[in-house]
PDB file of C-alpha atoms in Angstrom:
ATOM      1  CA  MET T   1     105.855  34.795  84.672  1.00 65.00           C
ATOM      2  CA  ASN T   2     104.249  31.898  86.091  1.00 87.00           C
ATOM      3  CA  GLU T   3     107.046  29.725  85.517  1.00 89.00           C
ATOM      4  CA  VAL T   4     109.605  31.921  87.227  1.00 87.00           C
ATOM      5  CA  TYR T   5     107.136  31.881  90.254  1.00 86.00           C
ATOM      6  CA  GLU T   6     106.966  27.986  90.252  1.00 89.00           C
ATOM      7  CA  SER T   7     110.524  27.624  89.990  1.00 89.00           C
ATOM      8  CA  ILE T   8     110.994  30.198  92.956  1.00 89.00           C
ATOM      9  CA  LYS T   9     108.391  28.474  94.957  1.00 89.00           C
ATOM     10  CA  LYS T  10     109.887  25.126  94.348  1.00 88.00           C
ATOM     11  CA  GLY T  11     113.202  26.388  95.666  1.00 85.00           C
ATOM     12  CA  LEU T  12     111.900  27.838  98.486  1.00 87.00           C
ATOM     13  CA  GLU T  13     109.973  24.687  99.563  1.00 88.00           C
ATOM     14  CA  GLU T  14     113.227  22.682  99.028  1.00 85.00           C
ATOM     15  CA  ALA T  15     115.325  24.997 101.094  1.00 84.00           C
ATOM     16  CA  ILE T  16     112.675  24.871 103.801  1.00 88.00           C
ATOM     17  CA  ALA T  17     112.820  21.144 103.713  1.00 87.00           C
ATOM     18  CA  PHE T  18     116.416  20.846 103.949  1.00 83.00           C
ATOM     19  CA  SER T  19     116.593  23.133 106.860  1.00 85.00           C
ATOM     20  CA  GLU T  20     114.118  20.926 108.607  1.00 87.00           C
ATOM     21  CA  GLY T  21     116.437  17.813 107.666  1.00 84.00           C
ATOM     22  CA  LYS T  22     114.930  16.551 104.977  1.00 84.00           C
ATOM     23  CA  LYS T  23     117.345  15.782 102.302  1.00 77.00           C
ATOM     24  CA  ASN T  24     115.305  14.982  99.091  1.00 74.00           C
ATOM     25  CA  GLY T  25     118.069  15.195  96.622  1.00 72.00           C
ATOM     26  CA  VAL T  26     119.418  18.042  97.614  1.00 71.00           C
ATOM     27  CA  LYS T  27     123.476  18.647  97.112  1.00 75.00           C
ATOM     28  CA  VAL T  28     125.927  20.067  99.766  1.00 74.00           C
ATOM     29  CA  HIS T  29     128.829  21.069  98.780  1.00 74.00           C
ATOM     30  CA  HIS T  30     131.699  21.986 101.224  1.00 75.00           C
ATOM     31  CA  VAL T  31     134.880  23.812 100.788  1.00 76.00           C
ATOM     32  CA  ARG T  32     137.857  22.572 102.713  1.00 84.00           C
ATOM     33  CA  THR T  33     139.283  24.995 105.279  1.00 89.00           C
ATOM     34  CA  VAL T  34     143.004  25.745 104.740  1.00 91.00           C
ATOM     35  CA  ASP T  35     145.682  26.329 107.405  1.00 94.00           C
ATOM     36  CA  VAL T  36     146.640  29.771 105.424  1.00 95.00           C
ATOM     37  CA  LYS T  37     150.156  30.133 107.634  1.00 95.00           C
ATOM     38  CA  GLU T  38     151.246  26.679 106.627  1.00 94.00           C
ATOM     39  CA  LEU T  39     150.166  27.096 103.167  1.00 91.00           C
ATOM     40  CA  ARG T  40     151.837  30.269 102.795  1.00 91.00           C
ATOM     41  CA  ALA T  41     155.202  29.001 104.325  1.00 90.00           C
ATOM     42  CA  LYS T  42     155.122  25.994 102.143  1.00 87.00           C
ATOM     43  CA  ILE T  43     154.998  28.025  98.873  1.00 85.00           C
ATOM     44  CA  GLY T  44     157.490  30.678 100.539  1.00 86.00           C
ATOM     45  CA  VAL T  45     155.637  33.851  99.723  1.00 86.00           C
ATOM     46  CA  THR T  46     156.248  36.816 102.306  1.00 92.00           C
ATOM     47  CA  PRO T  47     152.944  37.877 104.535  1.00 95.00           C
ATOM     48  CA  ASN T  48     153.317  41.212 102.614  1.00 94.00           C
ATOM     49  CA  ALA T  49     153.303  39.562  99.102  1.00 89.00           C
ATOM     50  CA  PHE T  50     150.636  37.081 100.033  1.00 90.00           C
ATOM     51  CA  ALA T  51     148.484  39.625 101.411  1.00 92.00           C
ATOM     52  CA  ALA T  52     148.789  42.006  98.313  1.00 89.00           C
ATOM     53  CA  ALA T  53     148.428  39.287  95.875  1.00 85.00           C
ATOM     54  CA  PHE T  54     144.878  38.433  97.592  1.00 84.00           C
ATOM     55  CA  GLY T  55     143.576  42.055  98.075  1.00 88.00           C
ATOM     56  CA  ILE T  56     143.781  41.830 101.774  1.00 92.00           C
ATOM     57  CA  SER T  57     145.393  43.604 104.624  1.00 96.00           C
ATOM     58  CA  LEU T  58     148.196  42.414 106.243  1.00 96.00           C
ATOM     59  CA  ARG T  59     146.035  42.315 109.425  1.00 97.00           C
ATOM     60  CA  THR T  60     143.647  40.034 107.763  1.00 96.00           C
ATOM     61  CA  LEU T  61     146.283  37.561 106.656  1.00 97.00           C
ATOM     62  CA  GLN T  62     147.554  37.743 110.264  1.00 97.00           C
ATOM     63  CA  ARG T  63     143.974  37.332 111.830  1.00 97.00           C
ATOM     64  CA  TRP T  64     143.559  34.025 109.123  1.00 96.00           C
ATOM     65  CA  GLU T  65     147.138  32.604 110.189  1.00 96.00           C
ATOM     66  CA  LYS T  66     146.266  32.847 113.909  1.00 95.00           C
ATOM     67  CA  GLY T  67     143.036  31.601 113.583  1.00 93.00           C
ATOM     68  CA  GLU T  68     140.981  34.652 114.844  1.00 95.00           C
ATOM     69  CA  GLN T  69     139.078  34.635 111.574  1.00 94.00           C
ATOM     70  CA  SER T  70     138.786  32.434 108.677  1.00 92.00           C
ATOM     71  CA  PRO T  71     138.564  33.014 104.884  1.00 93.00           C
ATOM     72  CA  LYS T  72     135.381  32.790 103.497  1.00 91.00           C
ATOM     73  CA  GLY T  73     133.767  32.792  99.820  1.00 88.00           C
ATOM     74  CA  PRO T  74     135.984  33.587  96.941  1.00 88.00           C
ATOM     75  CA  ALA T  75     139.165  33.623  99.215  1.00 89.00           C
ATOM     76  CA  LEU T  76     138.687  30.634 100.433  1.00 90.00           C
ATOM     77  CA  ILE T  77     138.417  28.896  97.132  1.00 88.00           C
ATOM     78  CA  LEU T  78     141.399  30.374  95.746  1.00 87.00           C
ATOM     79  CA  LEU T  79     143.341  29.243  98.954  1.00 91.00           C
ATOM     80  CA  ASN T  80     142.268  25.876  98.061  1.00 90.00           C
ATOM     81  CA  LEU T  81     143.657  26.251  94.186  1.00 88.00           C
ATOM     82  CA  LEU T  82     146.434  27.632  95.602  1.00 88.00           C
ATOM     83  CA  GLU T  83     147.082  24.725  97.789  1.00 89.00           C
ATOM     84  CA  LYS T  84     146.655  22.440  94.863  1.00 88.00           C
ATOM     85  CA  GLU T  85     148.438  24.285  91.932  1.00 86.00           C
ATOM     86  CA  PRO T  86     150.937  26.890  93.577  1.00 83.00           C
ATOM     87  CA  ARG T  87     152.645  27.577  90.164  1.00 81.00           C
ATOM     88  CA  THR T  88     149.851  28.510  88.626  1.00 77.00           C
ATOM     89  CA  PHE T  89     148.632  30.756  91.164  1.00 70.00           C
ATOM     90  CA  ARG T  90     152.156  32.277  91.427  1.00 71.00           C
ATOM     91  CA  LYS T  91     152.214  32.716  87.680  1.00 76.00           C
ATOM     92  CA  ALA T  92     148.421  34.050  87.413  1.00 71.00           C
ATOM     93  CA  LEU T  93     148.946  36.707  90.087  1.00 67.00           C
ATOM     94  CA  ALA T  94     152.551  37.264  89.612  1.00 67.00           C
ATOM     95  CA  VAL T  95     153.174  36.567  93.373  1.00 59.00           C
ATOM     96  CA  GLU T  96     156.839  37.096  94.287  1.00 55.00           C
ATOM     97  CA  SER T  97     158.759  35.842  97.321  1.00 49.00           C
TER      98      SER T  97
END
């Protein structure tokens, strides 16, 4: 139990130091944003098919495309993968135009 506590304590101390601007060995990963409208047009998928493949509402897709909202978390990761490997994505999710 003491090992777990020390690990958590160290992590919290590192997080606090990072929030104060100290970057002692901390790695920060940034996921690149994606122009969803451009990407969807590039792969030639209808808005309905795209939204269905992602399991999101058409309204959410429209908000992403207008820039009113931006995809976060797993959706953003999938969009980055789609941009790099559109054929694999289409095959895996059985996306039809």
